[in-house]
mmCIF file of C-alpha atoms in Angstrom:
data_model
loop_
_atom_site.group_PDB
_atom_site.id
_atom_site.type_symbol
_atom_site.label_atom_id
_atom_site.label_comp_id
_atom_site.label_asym_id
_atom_site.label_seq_id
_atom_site.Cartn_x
_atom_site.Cartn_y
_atom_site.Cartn_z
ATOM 1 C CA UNK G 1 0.000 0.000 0.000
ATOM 2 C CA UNK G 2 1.024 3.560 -0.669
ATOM 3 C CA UNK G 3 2.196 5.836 2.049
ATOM 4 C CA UNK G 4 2.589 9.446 2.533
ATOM 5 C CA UNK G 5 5.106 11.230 4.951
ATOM 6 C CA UNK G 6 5.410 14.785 6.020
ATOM 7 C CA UNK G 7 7.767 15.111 8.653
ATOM 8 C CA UNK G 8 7.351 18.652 10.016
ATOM 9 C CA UNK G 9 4.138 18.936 11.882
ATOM 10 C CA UNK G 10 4.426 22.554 12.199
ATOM 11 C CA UNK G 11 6.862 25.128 10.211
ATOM 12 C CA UNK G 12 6.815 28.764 10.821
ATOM 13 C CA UNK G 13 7.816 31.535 8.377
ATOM 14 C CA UNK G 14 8.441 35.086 8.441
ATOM 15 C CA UNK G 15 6.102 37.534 5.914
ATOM 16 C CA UNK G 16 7.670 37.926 2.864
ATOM 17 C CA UNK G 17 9.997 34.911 3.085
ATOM 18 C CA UNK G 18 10.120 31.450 1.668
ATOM 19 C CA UNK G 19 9.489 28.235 3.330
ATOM 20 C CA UNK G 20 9.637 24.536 1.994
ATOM 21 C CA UNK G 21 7.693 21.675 3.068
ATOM 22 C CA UNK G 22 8.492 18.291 2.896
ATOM 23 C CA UNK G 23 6.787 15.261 2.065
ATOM 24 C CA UNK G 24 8.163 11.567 0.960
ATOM 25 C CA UNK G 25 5.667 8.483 -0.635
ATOM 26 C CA UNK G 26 6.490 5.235 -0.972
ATOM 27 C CA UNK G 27 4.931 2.943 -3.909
ATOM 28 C CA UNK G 28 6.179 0.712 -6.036
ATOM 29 C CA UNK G 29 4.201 2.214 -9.144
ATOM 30 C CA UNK G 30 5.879 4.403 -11.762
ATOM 31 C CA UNK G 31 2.178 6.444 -12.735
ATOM 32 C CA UNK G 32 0.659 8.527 -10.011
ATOM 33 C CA UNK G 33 -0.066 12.040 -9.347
ATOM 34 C CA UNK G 34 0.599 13.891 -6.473
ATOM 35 C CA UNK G 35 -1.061 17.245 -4.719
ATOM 36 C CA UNK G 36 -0.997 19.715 -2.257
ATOM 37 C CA UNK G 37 -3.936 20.728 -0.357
ATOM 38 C CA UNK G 38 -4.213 23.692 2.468
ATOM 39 C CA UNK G 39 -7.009 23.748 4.839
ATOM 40 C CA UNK G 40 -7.407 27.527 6.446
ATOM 41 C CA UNK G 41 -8.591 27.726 9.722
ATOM 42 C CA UNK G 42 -12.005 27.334 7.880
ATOM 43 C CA UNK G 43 -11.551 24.159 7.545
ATOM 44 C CA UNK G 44 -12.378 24.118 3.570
ATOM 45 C CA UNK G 45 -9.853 22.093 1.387
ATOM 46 C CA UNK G 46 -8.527 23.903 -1.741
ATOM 47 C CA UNK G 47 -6.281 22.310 -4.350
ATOM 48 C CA UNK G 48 -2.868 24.419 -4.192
ATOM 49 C CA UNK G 49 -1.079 22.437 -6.863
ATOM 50 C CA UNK G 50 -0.746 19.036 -8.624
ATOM 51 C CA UNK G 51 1.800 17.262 -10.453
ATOM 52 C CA UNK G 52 1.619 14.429 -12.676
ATOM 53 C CA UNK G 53 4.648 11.973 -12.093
ATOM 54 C CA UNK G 54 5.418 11.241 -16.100
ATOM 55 C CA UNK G 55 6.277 14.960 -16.571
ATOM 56 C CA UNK G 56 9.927 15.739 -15.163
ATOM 57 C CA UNK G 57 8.877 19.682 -14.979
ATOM 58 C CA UNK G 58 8.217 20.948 -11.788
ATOM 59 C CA UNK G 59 4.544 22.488 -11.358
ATOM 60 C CA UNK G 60 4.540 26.277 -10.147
ATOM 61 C CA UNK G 61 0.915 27.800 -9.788
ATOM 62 C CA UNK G 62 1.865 31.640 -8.755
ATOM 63 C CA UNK G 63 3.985 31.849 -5.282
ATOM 64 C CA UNK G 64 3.536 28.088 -5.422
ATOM 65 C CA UNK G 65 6.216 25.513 -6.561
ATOM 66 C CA UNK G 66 7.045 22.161 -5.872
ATOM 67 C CA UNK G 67 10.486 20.247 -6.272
ATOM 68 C CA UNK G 68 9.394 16.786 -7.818
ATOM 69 C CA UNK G 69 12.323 14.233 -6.937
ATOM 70 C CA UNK G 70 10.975 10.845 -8.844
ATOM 71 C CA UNK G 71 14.141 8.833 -7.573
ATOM 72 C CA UNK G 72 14.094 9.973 -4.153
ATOM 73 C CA UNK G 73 9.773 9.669 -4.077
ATOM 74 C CA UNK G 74 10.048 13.125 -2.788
ATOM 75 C CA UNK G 75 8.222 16.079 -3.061
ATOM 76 C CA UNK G 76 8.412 19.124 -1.362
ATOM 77 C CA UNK G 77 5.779 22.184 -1.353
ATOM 78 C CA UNK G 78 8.106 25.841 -1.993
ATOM 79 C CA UNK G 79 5.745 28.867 -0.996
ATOM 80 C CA UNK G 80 7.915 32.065 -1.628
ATOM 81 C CA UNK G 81 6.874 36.057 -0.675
ATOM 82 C CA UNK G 82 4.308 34.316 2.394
ATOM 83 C CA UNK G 83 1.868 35.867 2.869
ATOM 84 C CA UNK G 84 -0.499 35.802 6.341
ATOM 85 C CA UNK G 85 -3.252 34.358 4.022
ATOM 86 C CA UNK G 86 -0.720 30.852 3.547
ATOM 87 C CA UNK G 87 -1.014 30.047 7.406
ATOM 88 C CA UNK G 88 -2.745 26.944 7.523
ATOM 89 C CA UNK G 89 -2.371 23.061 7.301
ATOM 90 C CA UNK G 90 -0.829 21.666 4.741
ATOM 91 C CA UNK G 91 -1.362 18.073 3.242
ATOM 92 C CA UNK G 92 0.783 16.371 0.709
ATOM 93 C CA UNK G 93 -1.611 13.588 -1.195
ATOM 94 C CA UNK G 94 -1.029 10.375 -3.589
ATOM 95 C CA UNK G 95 -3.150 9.043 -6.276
ATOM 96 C CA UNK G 96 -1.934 6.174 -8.270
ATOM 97 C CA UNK G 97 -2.605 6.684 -11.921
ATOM 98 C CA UNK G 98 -4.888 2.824 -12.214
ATOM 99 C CA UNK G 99 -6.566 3.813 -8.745
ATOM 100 C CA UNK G 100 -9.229 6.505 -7.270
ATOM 101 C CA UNK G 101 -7.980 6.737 -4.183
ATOM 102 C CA UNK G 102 -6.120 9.699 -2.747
ATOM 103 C CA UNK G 103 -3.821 9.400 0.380
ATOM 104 C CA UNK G 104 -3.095 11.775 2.410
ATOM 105 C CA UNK G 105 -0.044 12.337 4.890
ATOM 106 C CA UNK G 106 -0.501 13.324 8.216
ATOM 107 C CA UNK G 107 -0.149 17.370 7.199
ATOM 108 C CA UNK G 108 1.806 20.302 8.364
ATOM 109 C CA UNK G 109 0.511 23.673 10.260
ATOM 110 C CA UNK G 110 2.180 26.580 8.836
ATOM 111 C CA UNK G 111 2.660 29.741 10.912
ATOM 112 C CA UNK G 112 2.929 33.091 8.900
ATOM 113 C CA UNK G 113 4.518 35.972 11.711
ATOM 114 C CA UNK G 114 4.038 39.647 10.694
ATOM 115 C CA UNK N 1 -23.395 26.368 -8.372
ATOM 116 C CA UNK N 2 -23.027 25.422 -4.745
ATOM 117 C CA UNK N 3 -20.475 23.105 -5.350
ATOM 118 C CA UNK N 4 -20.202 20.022 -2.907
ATOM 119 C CA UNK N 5 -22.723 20.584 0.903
ATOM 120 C CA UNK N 6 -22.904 19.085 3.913
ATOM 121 C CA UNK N 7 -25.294 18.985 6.473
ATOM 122 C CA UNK N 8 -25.113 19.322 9.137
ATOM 123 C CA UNK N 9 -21.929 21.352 9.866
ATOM 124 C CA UNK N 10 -21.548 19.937 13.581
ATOM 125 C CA UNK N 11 -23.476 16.776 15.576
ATOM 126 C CA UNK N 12 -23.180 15.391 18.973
ATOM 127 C CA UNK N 13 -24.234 12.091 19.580
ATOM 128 C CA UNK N 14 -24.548 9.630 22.417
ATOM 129 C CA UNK N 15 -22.824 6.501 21.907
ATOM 130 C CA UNK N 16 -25.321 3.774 20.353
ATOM 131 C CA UNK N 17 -27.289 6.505 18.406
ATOM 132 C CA UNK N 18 -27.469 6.214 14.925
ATOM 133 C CA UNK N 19 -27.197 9.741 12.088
ATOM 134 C CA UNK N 20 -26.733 10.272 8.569
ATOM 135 C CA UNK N 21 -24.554 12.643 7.350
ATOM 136 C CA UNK N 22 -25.163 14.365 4.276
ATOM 137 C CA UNK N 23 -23.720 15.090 0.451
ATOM 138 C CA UNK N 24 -24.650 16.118 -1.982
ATOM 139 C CA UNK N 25 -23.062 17.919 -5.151
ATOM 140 C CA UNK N 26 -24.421 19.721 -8.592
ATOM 141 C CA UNK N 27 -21.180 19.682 -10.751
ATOM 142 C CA UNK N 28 -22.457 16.420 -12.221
ATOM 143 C CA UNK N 29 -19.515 14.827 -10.770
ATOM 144 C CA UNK N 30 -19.249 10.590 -11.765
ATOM 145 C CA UNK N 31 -16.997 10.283 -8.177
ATOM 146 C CA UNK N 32 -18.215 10.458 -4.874
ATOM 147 C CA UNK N 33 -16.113 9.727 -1.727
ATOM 148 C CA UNK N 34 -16.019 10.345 2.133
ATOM 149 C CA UNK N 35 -12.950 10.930 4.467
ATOM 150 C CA UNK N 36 -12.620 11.343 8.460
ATOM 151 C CA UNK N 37 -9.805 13.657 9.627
ATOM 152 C CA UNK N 38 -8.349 12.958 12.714
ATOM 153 C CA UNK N 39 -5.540 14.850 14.433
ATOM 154 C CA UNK N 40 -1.858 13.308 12.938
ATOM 155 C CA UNK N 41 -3.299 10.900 10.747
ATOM 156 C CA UNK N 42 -4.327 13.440 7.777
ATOM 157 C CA UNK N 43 -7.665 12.610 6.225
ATOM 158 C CA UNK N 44 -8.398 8.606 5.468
ATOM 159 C CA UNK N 45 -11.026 7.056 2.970
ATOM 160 C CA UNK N 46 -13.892 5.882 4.586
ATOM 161 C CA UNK N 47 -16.032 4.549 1.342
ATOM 162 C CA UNK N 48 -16.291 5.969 -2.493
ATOM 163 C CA UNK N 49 -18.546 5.449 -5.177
ATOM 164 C CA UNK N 50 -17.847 6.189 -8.901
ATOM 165 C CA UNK N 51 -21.456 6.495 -10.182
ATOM 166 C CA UNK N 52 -25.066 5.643 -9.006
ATOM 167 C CA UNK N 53 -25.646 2.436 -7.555
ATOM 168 C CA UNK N 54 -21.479 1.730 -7.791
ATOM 169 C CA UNK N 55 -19.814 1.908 -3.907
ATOM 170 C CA UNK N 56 -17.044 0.288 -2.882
ATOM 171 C CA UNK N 57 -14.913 0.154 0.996
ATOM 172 C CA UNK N 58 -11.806 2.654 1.615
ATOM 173 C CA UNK N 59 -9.006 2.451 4.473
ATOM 174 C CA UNK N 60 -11.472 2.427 7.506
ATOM 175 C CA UNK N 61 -14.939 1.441 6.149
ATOM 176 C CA UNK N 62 -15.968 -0.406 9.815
ATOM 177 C CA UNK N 63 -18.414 1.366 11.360
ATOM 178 C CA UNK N 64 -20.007 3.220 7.969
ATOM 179 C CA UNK N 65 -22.929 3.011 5.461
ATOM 180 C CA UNK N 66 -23.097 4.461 2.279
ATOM 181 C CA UNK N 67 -25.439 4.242 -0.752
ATOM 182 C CA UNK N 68 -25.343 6.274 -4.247
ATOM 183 C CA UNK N 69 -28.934 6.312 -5.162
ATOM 184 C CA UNK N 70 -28.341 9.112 -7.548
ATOM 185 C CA UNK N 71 -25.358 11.114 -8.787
ATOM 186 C CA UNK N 72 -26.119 14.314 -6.452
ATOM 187 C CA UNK N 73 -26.294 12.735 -3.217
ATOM 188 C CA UNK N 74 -24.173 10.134 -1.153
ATOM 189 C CA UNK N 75 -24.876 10.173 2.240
ATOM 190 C CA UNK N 76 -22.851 8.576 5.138
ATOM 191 C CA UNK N 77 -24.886 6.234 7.636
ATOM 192 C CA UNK N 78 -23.141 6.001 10.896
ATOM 193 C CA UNK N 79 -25.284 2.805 12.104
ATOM 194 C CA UNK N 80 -24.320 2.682 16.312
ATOM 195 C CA UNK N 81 -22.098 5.431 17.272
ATOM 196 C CA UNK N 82 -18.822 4.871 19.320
ATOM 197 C CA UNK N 83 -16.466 7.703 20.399
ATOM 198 C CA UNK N 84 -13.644 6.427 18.039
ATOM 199 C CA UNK N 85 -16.163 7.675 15.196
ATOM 200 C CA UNK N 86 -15.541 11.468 16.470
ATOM 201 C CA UNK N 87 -13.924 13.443 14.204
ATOM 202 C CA UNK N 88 -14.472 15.718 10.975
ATOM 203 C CA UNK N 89 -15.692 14.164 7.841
ATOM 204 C CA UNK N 90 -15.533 15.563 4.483
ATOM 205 C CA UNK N 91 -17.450 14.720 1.646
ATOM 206 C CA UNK N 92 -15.582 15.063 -1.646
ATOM 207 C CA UNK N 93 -16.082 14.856 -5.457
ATOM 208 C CA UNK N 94 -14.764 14.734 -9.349
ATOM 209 C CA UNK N 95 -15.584 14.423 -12.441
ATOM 210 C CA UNK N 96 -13.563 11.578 -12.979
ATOM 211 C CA UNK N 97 -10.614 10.000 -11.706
ATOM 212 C CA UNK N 98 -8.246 10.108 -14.582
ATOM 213 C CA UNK N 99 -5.692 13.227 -15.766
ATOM 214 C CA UNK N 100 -7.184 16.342 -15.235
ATOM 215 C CA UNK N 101 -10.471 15.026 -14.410
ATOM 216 C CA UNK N 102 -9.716 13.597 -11.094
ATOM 217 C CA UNK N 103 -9.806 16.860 -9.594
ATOM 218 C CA UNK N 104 -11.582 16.843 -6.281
ATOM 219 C CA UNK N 105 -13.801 19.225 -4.430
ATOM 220 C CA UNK N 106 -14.363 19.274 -1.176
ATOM 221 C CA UNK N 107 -17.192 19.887 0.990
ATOM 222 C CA UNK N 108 -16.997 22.131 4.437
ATOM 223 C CA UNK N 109 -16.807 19.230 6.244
ATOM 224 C CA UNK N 110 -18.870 18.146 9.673
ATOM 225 C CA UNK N 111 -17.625 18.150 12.890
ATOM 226 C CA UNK N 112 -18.982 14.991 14.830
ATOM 227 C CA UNK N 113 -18.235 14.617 18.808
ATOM 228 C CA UNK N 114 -19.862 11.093 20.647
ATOM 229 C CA UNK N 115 -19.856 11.083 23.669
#
């Protein structure tokens, strides 16, 4: 079964500065996709970015970015210029390409300070 | 559009009680699915369904009832309530579940406490 790992339950960043979040999966397929949710204080889930695992390119979507490391079954979350609007949880998420199923890893809480 | 509801947005039960939980979605979405967040474990699949009359189990089914009588709605039967079942369920949905299409939406979620 497919796993997801982010090892930072909570990351803080300074306004206006970049931050990374990590997040490792381990499957033995070679076709997935893989996303990044945040979930505000609202509680709502909103897509932030996705990345399908056949294309080597690195997905950006605005201040968004990740770093896509097939070999390593890595993939880590850049936000850049944070804003106070980014604090939230974060959850990396895998979806095999023959499957429906997404899994999600544990998340990370991301504190913006002004 | 409304996008994907849930009702209601917070229950408390007893333990033994019985409660649906509701879904429902008008994007015309084929793929339904619940999920139960719980603190450190990130949000787990409780049941999907990827069209009327289809379900099927996810990671932690025990406990859970689900039927897809139509494409709108796909509500969550919790059948005798134990305090392992509190937590916050979301209701999610696509259009599909391959390339672009598997897209999901998610619902505001419901915030169940049993006590």
């Amino acid at each position: 079964a497919q796993t997801v790992t982010q090892s930072q339950p909570e990351m803080s960043v300074q306004e206006a500065e970049t931050v990374t979040l990590s997040c490792t999966y381990d499957t033995s397929e070679s076709d997935y996709y893989l996303f990044w949710y945040k979930q505000p204080p609202s509680r709502q889930m909103i897509l932030v970015i996705r990345q399908e695992a056949y294309k080597q390119q690195n997905a950006t979507e605005n201040r968004f970015s990740v770093n896509f490391q097939k070999a390593a079954k890595s993939f880590s979350l850049k936000i850049s210029d944070s804003q106070l609007g980014d604090a939230a949880m974060y959850f990396c998420a895998y979806r095999s390409a023959y499957g429906n199923k997404l899994v999600f890893g544990a998340g990370t809480i991301l504190r913006v300070k002004s | 559009n409304a996008g994907v509801t849930q009702t209601p947005k917070f229950q408390v039960l007893k333990t033994g009680q019985s409660m649906t939980l509701q879904c429902a979605q008008d994007m015309n979405h084929e793929y339904m699915s619940w999920y139960r967040q719980d603190p450190g474990m990130g949000l787990r699949l409780i049941h999907y369904s990827v069209g009327a009359g289809i379900t099927d189990q996810g990671e932690v089914p025990n406990g859970y009832n689900v039927s897809r009588s139509t494409t709108e709605d796909f509500p969550l039967r919790l059948l005798s309530a134990a305090p392992s079942q509190t937590s916050v369920y979301f209701c999610a949905s696509s259009y599909g579940w391959t390339g672009l299409t598997d897209t999901q939406y998610f619902g505001p979620g419901t915030r169940l406490t049993v006590l």
